[in-house]
mmCIF file of C-alpha atoms in Angstrom:
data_model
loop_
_atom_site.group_PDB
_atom_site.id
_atom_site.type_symbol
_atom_site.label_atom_id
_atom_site.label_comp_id
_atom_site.label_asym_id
_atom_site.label_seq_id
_atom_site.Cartn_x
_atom_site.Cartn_y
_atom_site.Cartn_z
ATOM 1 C CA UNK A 1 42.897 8.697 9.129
ATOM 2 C CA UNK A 2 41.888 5.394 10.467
ATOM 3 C CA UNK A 3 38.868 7.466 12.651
ATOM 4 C CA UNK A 4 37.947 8.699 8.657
ATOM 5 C CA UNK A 5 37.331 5.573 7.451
ATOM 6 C CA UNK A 6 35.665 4.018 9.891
ATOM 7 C CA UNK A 7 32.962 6.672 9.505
ATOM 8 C CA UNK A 8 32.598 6.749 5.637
ATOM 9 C CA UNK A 9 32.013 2.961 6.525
ATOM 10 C CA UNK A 10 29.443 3.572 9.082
ATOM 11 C CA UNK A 11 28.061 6.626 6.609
ATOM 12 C CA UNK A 12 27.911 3.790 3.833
ATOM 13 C CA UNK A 13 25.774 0.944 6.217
ATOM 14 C CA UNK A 14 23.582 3.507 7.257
ATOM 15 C CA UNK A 15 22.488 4.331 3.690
ATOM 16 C CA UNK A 16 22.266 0.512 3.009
ATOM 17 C CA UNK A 17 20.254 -0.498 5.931
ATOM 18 C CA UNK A 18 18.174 2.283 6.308
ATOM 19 C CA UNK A 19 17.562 5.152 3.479
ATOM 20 C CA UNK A 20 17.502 2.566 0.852
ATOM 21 C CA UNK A 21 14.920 0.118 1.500
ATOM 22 C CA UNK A 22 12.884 3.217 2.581
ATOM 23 C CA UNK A 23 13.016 5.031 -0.821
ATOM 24 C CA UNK A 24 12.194 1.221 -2.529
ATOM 25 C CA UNK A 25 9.488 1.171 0.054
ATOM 26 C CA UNK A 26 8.146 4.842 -0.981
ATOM 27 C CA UNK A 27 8.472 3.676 -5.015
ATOM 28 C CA UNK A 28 6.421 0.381 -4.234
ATOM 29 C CA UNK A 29 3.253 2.755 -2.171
ATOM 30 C CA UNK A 30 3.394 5.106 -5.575
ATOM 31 C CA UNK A 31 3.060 2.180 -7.279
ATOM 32 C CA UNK A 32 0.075 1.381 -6.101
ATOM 33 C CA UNK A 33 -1.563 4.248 -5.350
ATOM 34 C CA UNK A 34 -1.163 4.407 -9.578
ATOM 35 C CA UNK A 35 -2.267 1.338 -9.894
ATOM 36 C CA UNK A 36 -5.751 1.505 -8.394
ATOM 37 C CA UNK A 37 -8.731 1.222 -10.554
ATOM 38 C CA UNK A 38 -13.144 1.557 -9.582
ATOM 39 C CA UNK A 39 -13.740 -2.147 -8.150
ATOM 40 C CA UNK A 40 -10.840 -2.878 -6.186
ATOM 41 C CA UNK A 41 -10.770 -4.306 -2.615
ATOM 42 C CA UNK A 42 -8.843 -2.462 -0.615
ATOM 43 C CA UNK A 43 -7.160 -2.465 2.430
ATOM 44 C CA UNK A 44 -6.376 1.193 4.679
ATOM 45 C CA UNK A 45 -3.751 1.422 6.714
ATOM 46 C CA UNK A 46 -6.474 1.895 9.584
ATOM 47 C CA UNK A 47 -7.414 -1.509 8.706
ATOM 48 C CA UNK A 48 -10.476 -0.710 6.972
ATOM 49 C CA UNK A 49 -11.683 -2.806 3.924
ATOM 50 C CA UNK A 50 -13.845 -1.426 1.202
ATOM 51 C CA UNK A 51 -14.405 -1.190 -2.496
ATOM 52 C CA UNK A 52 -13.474 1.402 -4.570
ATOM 53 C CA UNK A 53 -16.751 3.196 -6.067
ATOM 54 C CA UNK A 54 -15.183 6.025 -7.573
ATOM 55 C CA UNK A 55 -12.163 7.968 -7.932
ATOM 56 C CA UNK A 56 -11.637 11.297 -7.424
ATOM 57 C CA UNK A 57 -8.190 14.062 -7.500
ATOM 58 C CA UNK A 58 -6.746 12.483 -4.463
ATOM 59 C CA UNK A 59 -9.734 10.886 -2.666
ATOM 60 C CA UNK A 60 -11.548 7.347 -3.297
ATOM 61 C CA UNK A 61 -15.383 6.888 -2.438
ATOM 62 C CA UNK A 62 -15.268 2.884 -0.689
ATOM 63 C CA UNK A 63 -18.136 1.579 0.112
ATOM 64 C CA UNK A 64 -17.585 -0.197 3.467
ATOM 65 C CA UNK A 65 -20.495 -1.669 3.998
ATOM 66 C CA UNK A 66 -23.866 -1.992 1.610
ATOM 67 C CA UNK A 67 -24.600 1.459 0.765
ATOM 68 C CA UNK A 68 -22.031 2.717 3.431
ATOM 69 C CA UNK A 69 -19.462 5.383 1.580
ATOM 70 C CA UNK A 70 -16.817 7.244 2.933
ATOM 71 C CA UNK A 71 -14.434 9.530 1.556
ATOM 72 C CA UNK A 72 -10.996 8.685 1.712
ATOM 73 C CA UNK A 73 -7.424 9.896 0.990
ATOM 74 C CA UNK A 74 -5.508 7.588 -1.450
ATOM 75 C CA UNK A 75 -2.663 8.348 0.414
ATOM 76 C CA UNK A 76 -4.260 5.762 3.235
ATOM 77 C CA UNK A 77 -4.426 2.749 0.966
ATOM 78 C CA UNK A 78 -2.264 0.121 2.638
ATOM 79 C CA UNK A 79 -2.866 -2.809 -0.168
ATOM 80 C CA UNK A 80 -5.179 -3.900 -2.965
ATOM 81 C CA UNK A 81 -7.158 -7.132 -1.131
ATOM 82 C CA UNK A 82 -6.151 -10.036 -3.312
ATOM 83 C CA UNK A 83 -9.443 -12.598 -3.524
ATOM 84 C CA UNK A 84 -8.566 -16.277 -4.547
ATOM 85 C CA UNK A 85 -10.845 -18.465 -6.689
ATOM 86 C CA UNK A 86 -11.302 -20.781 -3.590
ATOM 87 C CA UNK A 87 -13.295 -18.024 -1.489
ATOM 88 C CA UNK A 88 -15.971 -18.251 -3.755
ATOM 89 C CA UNK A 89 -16.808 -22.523 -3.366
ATOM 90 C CA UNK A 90 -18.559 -24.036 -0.995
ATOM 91 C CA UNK A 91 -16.593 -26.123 1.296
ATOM 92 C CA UNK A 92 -16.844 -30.046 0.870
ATOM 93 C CA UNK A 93 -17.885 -31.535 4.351
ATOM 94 C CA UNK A 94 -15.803 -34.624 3.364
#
């Protein structure tokens, strides 16, 4: 009996540690695979940065470079690039 319990217990950390902060992580990539929109800065889980030019079934155009395109699944989209305001100003040399 005592054998029985101690593997429901390792049964129940298993599923804790590892199957659900797997699923959360699954949920959070659908996310924003949905979320992407024509314009976005993206990020591929190659590494490769681009902006969305246009959207197809289950493939995005990105332009990678000026008038550079190349096809890619939306499946590969590690992150949306986030820009800050403070990108865009010059820095002060003081």
């Amino acid at each position: 009996m005592g054998t029985l319990i101690v593997i429901v217990l390792l049964l129940i950390a298993f599923w804790l540690m590892l199957v659900r902060p797997q699923r959360a992580r699954a949920r959070e990539q659908q996310a924003l695979i949905e979320s992407l929109e024509v314009g976005d800065e993206i990020v591929s889980a190659g590494g490769l940065y681009g902006t969305i030019r246009r959207m197809e079934a289950d493939d995005l155009i990105v332009e990678i470079a000026p008038q550079i395109e190349v096809r890619m699944a939306r499946r590969a989209v590690a992150g949306i690039v986030e820009t800050s305001e403070h990108e865009d100003e010059p820095a002060n040399p003081s």
